[in-house]
Amino acid sequence: MDVFLQTLVAGILKGGLYALIGIGMTLIMGVMGIINLAHGQLMMVAMYITYVLHLAGVDPYISLFVAMPALFLLGCLIQRFLLNPLLKVDTILPENQVLMTVGIGMVLTEIIRFIFKSDYKSVSTGYSNATFFLGNISFSIALGISFIIAIAFTVAMFFFLIKTDIGRSIRATAQDKDAAVLMGVNTGRITIITFGLGSGLVAAAGCLLAPVYYVFPDIGGPFTARAFIITILGGLGSTVGAIFGGVTLGLAESFGATYISMDYENIIGMTIFVLVLLFLPGGFKRLTKI
Amino acid sequence: MLKVDAIDVFYGDLQVLWGSSFEVREKEIVVLVGANGAGKSTTLKTISGLLRPKAGTIVFDGVRLDRLPADRIIGHGVVHVPEARRLFREMSVEENMVMGSLAPEARKKRRETLAWVYELFPRMKERRKQAAGTLSGGEQQMCAIGRGLMALPRLLMFDEPSLGLAPILVEDVFNIVKRINKEGVTVLLVEQNVRQTLALCDRAYVLENGSVVLQGTGKELLADPHVKEAYLGL
Ligand SMILES: Nc1ncnc2c1ncn2[C@@H]1O[C@H](COP(=O)(O)OP(=O)(O)O)[C@@H](O)[C@H]1O
Ligand SMILES: [Mg+2]
């Protein structure tokens, strides 16, 4: 029973971070209609920012305030100069924007590898391995704090999407682009802001994961895959769905690691992914208007 | 107020409007009638900037609309209530209304305008929390018109507001158009519903295969032999 509860809590805590990754991907999916296959690589860049700042003695939770704006800016630039121009060219390739994100992901990985080599780095802090007990169940303090911060960002994001004109314009553009243009929405600008926000959110996840994970150049790929799975689970384009998708994946990985084997973490995600595509093609549906 | 002069409009290589010209004067209700596929929607989309004319000009109060980016046109008071409503379906009625008032002037007066729109459409006030996609056809049309009014239009363009509505609702919609016009908003109305719209308008143009072939007051066109034969089935 304790093992079960322990696994459950670990899965939910992880799920909170995955939700943050998934919401960013989902926003981009909703507005631009593309899967951002550089999502995990953007997170990896944020982890290296955290790592460098850590060498300078900065706490990962403080690095958030550097990495998020930096990745927001990087995301905006990518959309403005690499993705939006593709809309104007005739191409023989369908989905050329998606292919571009694949390329961006590779370039980011190789630039980081060039600078930092392929070594595993760790951003270990005093609390990286600290735990506290509630009854017989132990919690990772780092994951607990990360979870709370992830929830705070998620709530802030929803507030932004619902209560501000820019947030509403993002949702409107996702629902009907031409109608949004008629209402005076500069949809080009909205795509840039959206890619920036998606990158900023995944950067937050990167900073929050850094203390409990290793940092290495190829960490992006598996997280792009996770983001993709979460987005599909959530029903492509639903931010609330992405939260459910994130928590589901977190739980599945956690239970898989406990009851099957640590080695199968990635396989479990992919298995759920295939099962959802086969049996629940709409994902967890669009549960709400957001 | 609005002068459309000899515009040619294409979808890719396919030319749809051929040197089409017409004008709308302050405070008028002008209708553009024509069969399905004549190019009515294309005309409105070109005025609101979703399409660009290859030739010709569109001038509104001295401003070349055909040179403005589409998202800047609503700020000049030219507002398009599109065909098939095009509401933001997963947003509430009220959020749809708010989306109509993004331009700086409209934004400042958002609260007052919303109160006015709810007075005009009490039904929309009742439904303000409901997702727009779940409204009935008539309510969706009201929501789309309300969203357009939120922009404080000087020229309001309607694309087939009666489409798909029961006859009794069609009557309602045309009454709303008249009422909005009485409040000082100039109206450009696109319709296939020829008999009713010619009766309510000040002037009308007949569009056939992308060109304006006839123009006159509503009365004149109702009496025109070609209009009678082709559009009124007489
Ligand atoms: N997106 C489009 N791509 C290509 N052709 C189009 C498109 N939209 C409309 N058309 C064509 O342009 C012509 C005029 O269409 P439209 O302006 O919608 O007519 P109306 O509104 O008068 O029914 C039609 O022949 C239609 O098939
Ligand atoms: Mg039409």
JSON list of C-alpha atoms in Angstrom, two decimals, chain A residues 53-240:
[
{"chain": "A", "resi": 53, "resn": "LEU", "atom": "CA", "xyz": [23.90, 29.77, -13.72]},
{"chain": "A", "resi": 54, "resn": "HIS", "atom": "CA", "xyz": [24.26, 26.95, -11.22]},
{"chain": "A", "resi": 55, "resn": "LEU", "atom": "CA", "xyz": [28.02, 26.98, -11.81]},
{"chain": "A", "resi": 56, "resn": "ALA", "atom": "CA", "xyz": [27.87, 30.67, -10.95]},
{"chain": "A", "resi": 57, "resn": "GLY", "atom": "CA", "xyz": [26.06, 29.77, -7.75]},
{"chain": "A", "resi": 58, "resn": "VAL", "atom": "CA", "xyz": [22.52, 30.65, -8.77]},
{"chain": "A", "resi": 59, "resn": "ASP", "atom": "CA", "xyz": [19.68, 28.48, -7.48]},
{"chain": "A", "resi": 60, "resn": "PRO", "atom": "CA", "xyz": [17.65, 26.75, -10.24]},
{"chain": "A", "resi": 61, "resn": "TYR", "atom": "CA", "xyz": [14.45, 28.30, -8.92]},
{"chain": "A", "resi": 62, "resn": "ILE", "atom": "CA", "xyz": [16.01, 31.72, -9.44]},
{"chain": "A", "resi": 63, "resn": "SER", "atom": "CA", "xyz": [17.33, 30.74, -12.88]},
{"chain": "A", "resi": 64, "resn": "LEU", "atom": "CA", "xyz": [13.69, 30.45, -13.91]},
{"chain": "A", "resi": 65, "resn": "PHE", "atom": "CA", "xyz": [13.57, 34.20, -14.14]},
{"chain": "A", "resi": 66, "resn": "VAL", "atom": "CA", "xyz": [16.45, 34.19, -16.61]},
{"chain": "A", "resi": 67, "resn": "ALA", "atom": "CA", "xyz": [15.66, 31.06, -18.60]},
{"chain": "A", "resi": 68, "resn": "MET", "atom": "CA", "xyz": [11.98, 31.82, -19.15]},
{"chain": "A", "resi": 69, "resn": "PRO", "atom": "CA", "xyz": [12.45, 35.29, -20.68]},
{"chain": "A", "resi": 70, "resn": "ALA", "atom": "CA", "xyz": [15.44, 34.00, -22.67]},
{"chain": "A", "resi": 71, "resn": "LEU", "atom": "CA", "xyz": [13.44, 31.12, -24.13]},
{"chain": "A", "resi": 72, "resn": "PHE", "atom": "CA", "xyz": [10.42, 33.37, -24.68]},
{"chain": "A", "resi": 73, "resn": "LEU", "atom": "CA", "xyz": [12.65, 35.57, -26.79]},
{"chain": "A", "resi": 74, "resn": "LEU", "atom": "CA", "xyz": [14.25, 32.62, -28.60]},
{"chain": "A", "resi": 75, "resn": "GLY", "atom": "CA", "xyz": [10.77, 31.23, -29.34]},
{"chain": "A", "resi": 76, "resn": "CYS", "atom": "CA", "xyz": [9.59, 34.58, -30.70]},
{"chain": "A", "resi": 77, "resn": "LEU", "atom": "CA", "xyz": [12.64, 34.84, -32.95]},
{"chain": "A", "resi": 78, "resn": "ILE", "atom": "CA", "xyz": [12.20, 31.28, -34.23]},
{"chain": "A", "resi": 79, "resn": "GLN", "atom": "CA", "xyz": [8.58, 31.95, -35.16]},
{"chain": "A", "resi": 80, "resn": "ARG", "atom": "CA", "xyz": [9.31, 35.34, -36.67]},
{"chain": "A", "resi": 81, "resn": "PHE", "atom": "CA", "xyz": [12.37, 34.48, -38.73]},
{"chain": "A", "resi": 82, "resn": "LEU", "atom": "CA", "xyz": [12.24, 30.74, -39.33]},
{"chain": "A", "resi": 83, "resn": "LEU", "atom": "CA", "xyz": [8.60, 29.61, -39.29]},
{"chain": "A", "resi": 84, "resn": "ASN", "atom": "CA", "xyz": [6.46, 32.53, -40.49]},
{"chain": "A", "resi": 85, "resn": "PRO", "atom": "CA", "xyz": [8.51, 33.08, -43.66]},
{"chain": "A", "resi": 86, "resn": "LEU", "atom": "CA", "xyz": [7.70, 29.50, -44.69]},
{"chain": "A", "resi": 87, "resn": "LEU", "atom": "CA", "xyz": [4.02, 30.45, -45.01]},
{"chain": "A", "resi": 88, "resn": "LYS", "atom": "CA", "xyz": [4.94, 32.69, -47.91]},
{"chain": "A", "resi": 89, "resn": "VAL", "atom": "CA", "xyz": [6.92, 30.21, -49.99]},
{"chain": "A", "resi": 90, "resn": "ASP", "atom": "CA", "xyz": [5.41, 27.66, -52.30]},
{"chain": "A", "resi": 91, "resn": "THR", "atom": "CA", "xyz": [6.79, 24.29, -51.47]},
{"chain": "A", "resi": 92, "resn": "ILE", "atom": "CA", "xyz": [6.64, 20.75, -52.67]},
{"chain": "A", "resi": 93, "resn": "LEU", "atom": "CA", "xyz": [6.79, 19.62, -49.05]},
{"chain": "A", "resi": 94, "resn": "PRO", "atom": "CA", "xyz": [3.62, 19.49, -47.05]},
{"chain": "A", "resi": 95, "resn": "GLU", "atom": "CA", "xyz": [4.15, 20.34, -43.37]},
{"chain": "A", "resi": 96, "resn": "ASN", "atom": "CA", "xyz": [7.31, 22.27, -44.13]},
{"chain": "A", "resi": 97, "resn": "GLN", "atom": "CA", "xyz": [6.98, 24.16, -40.84]},
{"chain": "A", "resi": 98, "resn": "VAL", "atom": "CA", "xyz": [7.05, 20.91, -38.89]},
{"chain": "A", "resi": 99, "resn": "LEU", "atom": "CA", "xyz": [10.15, 19.80, -40.79]},
{"chain": "A", "resi": 100, "resn": "MET", "atom": "CA", "xyz": [11.70, 23.15, -39.94]},
{"chain": "A", "resi": 101, "resn": "THR", "atom": "CA", "xyz": [11.11, 22.50, -36.24]},
{"chain": "A", "resi": 102, "resn": "VAL", "atom": "CA", "xyz": [12.90, 19.17, -36.59]},
{"chain": "A", "resi": 103, "resn": "GLY", "atom": "CA", "xyz": [15.86, 21.01, -38.07]},
{"chain": "A", "resi": 104, "resn": "ILE", "atom": "CA", "xyz": [15.78, 23.64, -35.33]},
{"chain": "A", "resi": 105, "resn": "GLY", "atom": "CA", "xyz": [15.80, 20.90, -32.71]},
{"chain": "A", "resi": 106, "resn": "MET", "atom": "CA", "xyz": [18.87, 19.29, -34.28]},
{"chain": "A", "resi": 107, "resn": "VAL", "atom": "CA", "xyz": [20.72, 22.58, -34.58]},
{"chain": "A", "resi": 108, "resn": "LEU", "atom": "CA", "xyz": [20.03, 23.46, -30.93]},
{"chain": "A", "resi": 109, "resn": "THR", "atom": "CA", "xyz": [21.25, 20.03, -29.83]},
{"chain": "A", "resi": 110, "resn": "GLU", "atom": "CA", "xyz": [24.45, 20.25, -31.84]},
{"chain": "A", "resi": 111, "resn": "ILE", "atom": "CA", "xyz": [25.23, 23.81, -30.74]},
{"chain": "A", "resi": 112, "resn": "ILE", "atom": "CA", "xyz": [24.89, 22.73, -27.11]},
{"chain": "A", "resi": 113, "resn": "ARG", "atom": "CA", "xyz": [26.99, 19.61, -27.77]},
{"chain": "A", "resi": 114, "resn": "PHE", "atom": "CA", "xyz": [29.67, 21.78, -29.36]},
{"chain": "A", "resi": 115, "resn": "ILE", "atom": "CA", "xyz": [29.82, 24.08, -26.36]},
{"chain": "A", "resi": 116, "resn": "PHE", "atom": "CA", "xyz": [29.34, 21.62, -23.50]},
{"chain": "A", "resi": 117, "resn": "LYS", "atom": "CA", "xyz": [30.33, 18.24, -25.04]},
{"chain": "A", "resi": 118, "resn": "SER", "atom": "CA", "xyz": [28.11, 15.22, -24.53]},
{"chain": "A", "resi": 119, "resn": "ASP", "atom": "CA", "xyz": [28.84, 14.76, -20.83]},
{"chain": "A", "resi": 120, "resn": "TYR", "atom": "CA", "xyz": [26.12, 14.34, -18.28]},
{"chain": "A", "resi": 121, "resn": "LYS", "atom": "CA", "xyz": [26.02, 17.41, -16.03]},
{"chain": "A", "resi": 122, "resn": "SER", "atom": "CA", "xyz": [24.11, 17.65, -12.84]},
{"chain": "A", "resi": 123, "resn": "VAL", "atom": "CA", "xyz": [22.57, 20.65, -11.18]},
{"chain": "A", "resi": 124, "resn": "SER", "atom": "CA", "xyz": [22.48, 19.17, -7.75]},
{"chain": "A", "resi": 125, "resn": "THR", "atom": "CA", "xyz": [21.43, 21.38, -4.92]},
{"chain": "A", "resi": 126, "resn": "GLY", "atom": "CA", "xyz": [21.05, 20.86, -1.19]},
{"chain": "A", "resi": 127, "resn": "TYR", "atom": "CA", "xyz": [17.51, 19.74, -1.73]},
{"chain": "A", "resi": 128, "resn": "SER", "atom": "CA", "xyz": [18.01, 17.61, -4.87]},
{"chain": "A", "resi": 129, "resn": "ASN", "atom": "CA", "xyz": [17.85, 14.39, -2.90]},
{"chain": "A", "resi": 130, "resn": "ALA", "atom": "CA", "xyz": [16.14, 15.68, 0.23]},
{"chain": "A", "resi": 131, "resn": "THR", "atom": "CA", "xyz": [12.86, 14.09, 1.18]},
{"chain": "A", "resi": 132, "resn": "PHE", "atom": "CA", "xyz": [10.27, 14.53, 3.82]},
{"chain": "A", "resi": 133, "resn": "PHE", "atom": "CA", "xyz": [7.93, 11.95, 5.23]},
{"chain": "A", "resi": 134, "resn": "LEU", "atom": "CA", "xyz": [4.22, 12.01, 5.63]},
{"chain": "A", "resi": 135, "resn": "GLY", "atom": "CA", "xyz": [3.41, 8.85, 7.52]},
{"chain": "A", "resi": 136, "resn": "ASN", "atom": "CA", "xyz": [5.39, 6.21, 5.69]},
{"chain": "A", "resi": 137, "resn": "ILE", "atom": "CA", "xyz": [5.40, 7.98, 2.37]},
{"chain": "A", "resi": 138, "resn": "SER", "atom": "CA", "xyz": [8.41, 10.01, 1.37]},
{"chain": "A", "resi": 139, "resn": "PHE", "atom": "CA", "xyz": [8.23, 13.00, -0.93]},
{"chain": "A", "resi": 140, "resn": "SER", "atom": "CA", "xyz": [11.06, 14.49, -2.90]},
{"chain": "A", "resi": 141, "resn": "ILE", "atom": "CA", "xyz": [11.25, 18.07, -1.69]},
{"chain": "A", "resi": 142, "resn": "ALA", "atom": "CA", "xyz": [12.63, 19.27, -5.02]},
{"chain": "A", "resi": 143, "resn": "LEU", "atom": "CA", "xyz": [9.80, 17.65, -6.95]},
{"chain": "A", "resi": 144, "resn": "GLY", "atom": "CA", "xyz": [7.29, 19.01, -4.44]},
{"chain": "A", "resi": 145, "resn": "ILE", "atom": "CA", "xyz": [8.49, 22.60, -4.85]},
{"chain": "A", "resi": 146, "resn": "SER", "atom": "CA", "xyz": [8.65, 22.15, -8.61]},
{"chain": "A", "resi": 147, "resn": "PHE", "atom": "CA", "xyz": [5.10, 20.88, -8.61]},
{"chain": "A", "resi": 148, "resn": "ILE", "atom": "CA", "xyz": [3.84, 23.91, -6.72]},
{"chain": "A", "resi": 149, "resn": "ILE", "atom": "CA", "xyz": [5.66, 26.29, -9.05]},
{"chain": "A", "resi": 150, "resn": "ALA", "atom": "CA", "xyz": [4.34, 24.38, -12.08]},
{"chain": "A", "resi": 151, "resn": "ILE", "atom": "CA", "xyz": [0.79, 24.76, -10.79]},
{"chain": "A", "resi": 152, "resn": "ALA", "atom": "CA", "xyz": [1.35, 28.47, -10.21]},
{"chain": "A", "resi": 153, "resn": "PHE", "atom": "CA", "xyz": [2.52, 28.90, -13.81]},
{"chain": "A", "resi": 154, "resn": "THR", "atom": "CA", "xyz": [-0.38, 26.86, -15.13]},
{"chain": "A", "resi": 155, "resn": "VAL", "atom": "CA", "xyz": [-2.91, 28.95, -13.22]},
{"chain": "A", "resi": 156, "resn": "ALA", "atom": "CA", "xyz": [-1.23, 32.16, -14.35]},
{"chain": "A", "resi": 157, "resn": "MET", "atom": "CA", "xyz": [-1.34, 30.95, -17.95]},
{"chain": "A", "resi": 158, "resn": "PHE", "atom": "CA", "xyz": [-5.06, 30.21, -17.75]},
{"chain": "A", "resi": 159, "resn": "PHE", "atom": "CA", "xyz": [-5.68, 33.58, -16.19]},
{"chain": "A", "resi": 160, "resn": "PHE", "atom": "CA", "xyz": [-3.77, 35.19, -19.05]},
{"chain": "A", "resi": 161, "resn": "LEU", "atom": "CA", "xyz": [-5.67, 33.21, -21.71]},
{"chain": "A", "resi": 162, "resn": "ILE", "atom": "CA", "xyz": [-9.08, 34.01, -20.22]},
{"chain": "A", "resi": 163, "resn": "LYS", "atom": "CA", "xyz": [-8.73, 37.51, -18.87]},
{"chain": "A", "resi": 164, "resn": "THR", "atom": "CA", "xyz": [-6.54, 39.47, -21.24]},
{"chain": "A", "resi": 165, "resn": "ASP", "atom": "CA", "xyz": [-7.13, 40.71, -24.77]},
{"chain": "A", "resi": 166, "resn": "ILE", "atom": "CA", "xyz": [-3.95, 39.04, -26.00]},
{"chain": "A", "resi": 167, "resn": "GLY", "atom": "CA", "xyz": [-4.95, 35.77, -24.34]},
{"chain": "A", "resi": 168, "resn": "ARG", "atom": "CA", "xyz": [-8.39, 35.91, -25.88]},
{"chain": "A", "resi": 169, "resn": "SER", "atom": "CA", "xyz": [-6.86, 36.76, -29.23]},
{"chain": "A", "resi": 170, "resn": "ILE", "atom": "CA", "xyz": [-4.65, 33.66, -28.98]},
{"chain": "A", "resi": 171, "resn": "ARG", "atom": "CA", "xyz": [-7.69, 31.47, -28.38]},
{"chain": "A", "resi": 172, "resn": "ALA", "atom": "CA", "xyz": [-9.70, 33.24, -31.07]},
{"chain": "A", "resi": 173, "resn": "THR", "atom": "CA", "xyz": [-6.90, 32.74, -33.61]},
{"chain": "A", "resi": 174, "resn": "ALA", "atom": "CA", "xyz": [-6.82, 29.03, -32.74]},
{"chain": "A", "resi": 175, "resn": "GLN", "atom": "CA", "xyz": [-10.59, 28.75, -33.25]},
{"chain": "A", "resi": 176, "resn": "ASP", "atom": "CA", "xyz": [-11.06, 30.78, -36.44]},
{"chain": "A", "resi": 177, "resn": "LYS", "atom": "CA", "xyz": [-8.11, 32.61, -37.90]},
{"chain": "A", "resi": 178, "resn": "ASP", "atom": "CA", "xyz": [-9.98, 34.61, -40.55]},
{"chain": "A", "resi": 179, "resn": "ALA", "atom": "CA", "xyz": [-12.64, 35.73, -38.10]},
{"chain": "A", "resi": 180, "resn": "ALA", "atom": "CA", "xyz": [-9.87, 36.82, -35.73]},
{"chain": "A", "resi": 181, "resn": "VAL", "atom": "CA", "xyz": [-8.32, 38.90, -38.52]},
{"chain": "A", "resi": 182, "resn": "LEU", "atom": "CA", "xyz": [-11.70, 40.52, -39.17]},
{"chain": "A", "resi": 183, "resn": "MET", "atom": "CA", "xyz": [-11.87, 41.45, -35.49]},
{"chain": "A", "resi": 184, "resn": "GLY", "atom": "CA", "xyz": [-8.54, 43.23, -35.84]},
{"chain": "A", "resi": 185, "resn": "VAL", "atom": "CA", "xyz": [-6.22, 40.55, -34.50]},
{"chain": "A", "resi": 186, "resn": "ASN", "atom": "CA", "xyz": [-2.74, 40.73, -35.99]},
{"chain": "A", "resi": 187, "resn": "THR", "atom": "CA", "xyz": [-2.44, 36.97, -36.30]},
{"chain": "A", "resi": 188, "resn": "GLY", "atom": "CA", "xyz": [1.20, 37.11, -37.38]},
{"chain": "A", "resi": 189, "resn": "ARG", "atom": "CA", "xyz": [2.03, 38.79, -34.09]},
{"chain": "A", "resi": 190, "resn": "ILE", "atom": "CA", "xyz": [-0.12, 36.28, -32.22]},
{"chain": "A", "resi": 191, "resn": "THR", "atom": "CA", "xyz": [1.82, 33.34, -33.68]},
{"chain": "A", "resi": 192, "resn": "ILE", "atom": "CA", "xyz": [5.06, 34.95, -32.53]},
{"chain": "A", "resi": 193, "resn": "ILE", "atom": "CA", "xyz": [3.77, 35.54, -28.99]},
{"chain": "A", "resi": 194, "resn": "THR", "atom": "CA", "xyz": [2.36, 32.01, -28.85]},
{"chain": "A", "resi": 195, "resn": "PHE", "atom": "CA", "xyz": [5.62, 30.34, -29.83]},
{"chain": "A", "resi": 196, "resn": "GLY", "atom": "CA", "xyz": [7.35, 32.55, -27.28]},
{"chain": "A", "resi": 197, "resn": "LEU", "atom": "CA", "xyz": [4.92, 31.52, -24.55]},
{"chain": "A", "resi": 198, "resn": "GLY", "atom": "CA", "xyz": [5.16, 27.84, -25.42]},
{"chain": "A", "resi": 199, "resn": "SER", "atom": "CA", "xyz": [8.95, 28.08, -25.26]},
{"chain": "A", "resi": 200, "resn": "GLY", "atom": "CA", "xyz": [8.82, 30.02, -22.00]},
{"chain": "A", "resi": 201, "resn": "LEU", "atom": "CA", "xyz": [6.59, 27.40, -20.38]},
{"chain": "A", "resi": 202, "resn": "VAL", "atom": "CA", "xyz": [8.78, 24.49, -21.44]},
{"chain": "A", "resi": 203, "resn": "ALA", "atom": "CA", "xyz": [11.77, 26.49, -20.20]},
{"chain": "A", "resi": 204, "resn": "ALA", "atom": "CA", "xyz": [10.11, 26.65, -16.79]},
{"chain": "A", "resi": 205, "resn": "ALA", "atom": "CA", "xyz": [9.69, 22.88, -16.86]},
{"chain": "A", "resi": 206, "resn": "GLY", "atom": "CA", "xyz": [13.38, 22.56, -17.75]},
{"chain": "A", "resi": 207, "resn": "CYS", "atom": "CA", "xyz": [14.50, 24.68, -14.79]},
{"chain": "A", "resi": 208, "resn": "LEU", "atom": "CA", "xyz": [12.21, 22.75, -12.45]},
{"chain": "A", "resi": 209, "resn": "LEU", "atom": "CA", "xyz": [13.46, 19.38, -13.70]},
{"chain": "A", "resi": 210, "resn": "ALA", "atom": "CA", "xyz": [17.13, 20.31, -13.66]},
{"chain": "A", "resi": 211, "resn": "PRO", "atom": "CA", "xyz": [17.71, 19.65, -9.93]},
{"chain": "A", "resi": 212, "resn": "VAL", "atom": "CA", "xyz": [16.28, 16.13, -10.14]},
{"chain": "A", "resi": 213, "resn": "TYR", "atom": "CA", "xyz": [17.58, 15.11, -13.55]},
{"chain": "A", "resi": 214, "resn": "TYR", "atom": "CA", "xyz": [20.78, 14.88, -15.49]},
{"chain": "A", "resi": 215, "resn": "VAL", "atom": "CA", "xyz": [21.46, 17.47, -18.12]},
{"chain": "A", "resi": 216, "resn": "PHE", "atom": "CA", "xyz": [22.89, 16.36, -21.46]},
{"chain": "A", "resi": 217, "resn": "PRO", "atom": "CA", "xyz": [22.48, 17.50, -25.07]},
{"chain": "A", "resi": 218, "resn": "ASP", "atom": "CA", "xyz": [20.29, 14.60, -26.21]},
{"chain": "A", "resi": 219, "resn": "ILE", "atom": "CA", "xyz": [17.76, 14.99, -23.43]},
{"chain": "A", "resi": 220, "resn": "GLY", "atom": "CA", "xyz": [15.58, 17.04, -25.81]},
{"chain": "A", "resi": 221, "resn": "GLY", "atom": "CA", "xyz": [14.40, 14.17, -28.00]},
{"chain": "A", "resi": 222, "resn": "PRO", "atom": "CA", "xyz": [12.69, 12.10, -25.32]},
{"chain": "A", "resi": 223, "resn": "PHE", "atom": "CA", "xyz": [10.97, 15.21, -24.00]},
{"chain": "A", "resi": 224, "resn": "THR", "atom": "CA", "xyz": [9.77, 16.22, -27.46]},
{"chain": "A", "resi": 225, "resn": "ALA", "atom": "CA", "xyz": [8.27, 12.74, -27.64]},
{"chain": "A", "resi": 226, "resn": "ARG", "atom": "CA", "xyz": [6.63, 13.20, -24.24]},
{"chain": "A", "resi": 227, "resn": "ALA", "atom": "CA", "xyz": [5.25, 16.59, -25.22]},
{"chain": "A", "resi": 228, "resn": "PHE", "atom": "CA", "xyz": [3.84, 15.00, -28.36]},
{"chain": "A", "resi": 229, "resn": "ILE", "atom": "CA", "xyz": [2.23, 12.17, -26.38]},
{"chain": "A", "resi": 230, "resn": "ILE", "atom": "CA", "xyz": [0.73, 14.60, -23.86]},
{"chain": "A", "resi": 231, "resn": "THR", "atom": "CA", "xyz": [-0.68, 16.77, -26.64]},
{"chain": "A", "resi": 232, "resn": "ILE", "atom": "CA", "xyz": [-2.27, 13.79, -28.37]},
{"chain": "A", "resi": 233, "resn": "LEU", "atom": "CA", "xyz": [-3.62, 12.47, -25.06]},
{"chain": "A", "resi": 234, "resn": "GLY", "atom": "CA", "xyz": [-5.12, 15.88, -24.38]},
{"chain": "A", "resi": 235, "resn": "GLY", "atom": "CA", "xyz": [-6.90, 15.94, -27.72]},
{"chain": "A", "resi": 236, "resn": "LEU", "atom": "CA", "xyz": [-4.73, 18.26, -29.83]},
{"chain": "A", "resi": 237, "resn": "GLY", "atom": "CA", "xyz": [-5.24, 21.87, -28.95]},
{"chain": "A", "resi": 238, "resn": "SER", "atom": "CA", "xyz": [-7.02, 21.64, -25.61]},
{"chain": "A", "resi": 239, "resn": "THR", "atom": "CA", "xyz": [-4.99, 23.18, -22.79]},
{"chain": "A", "resi": 240, "resn": "VAL", "atom": "CA", "xyz": [-7.11, 21.56, -20.10]}
]
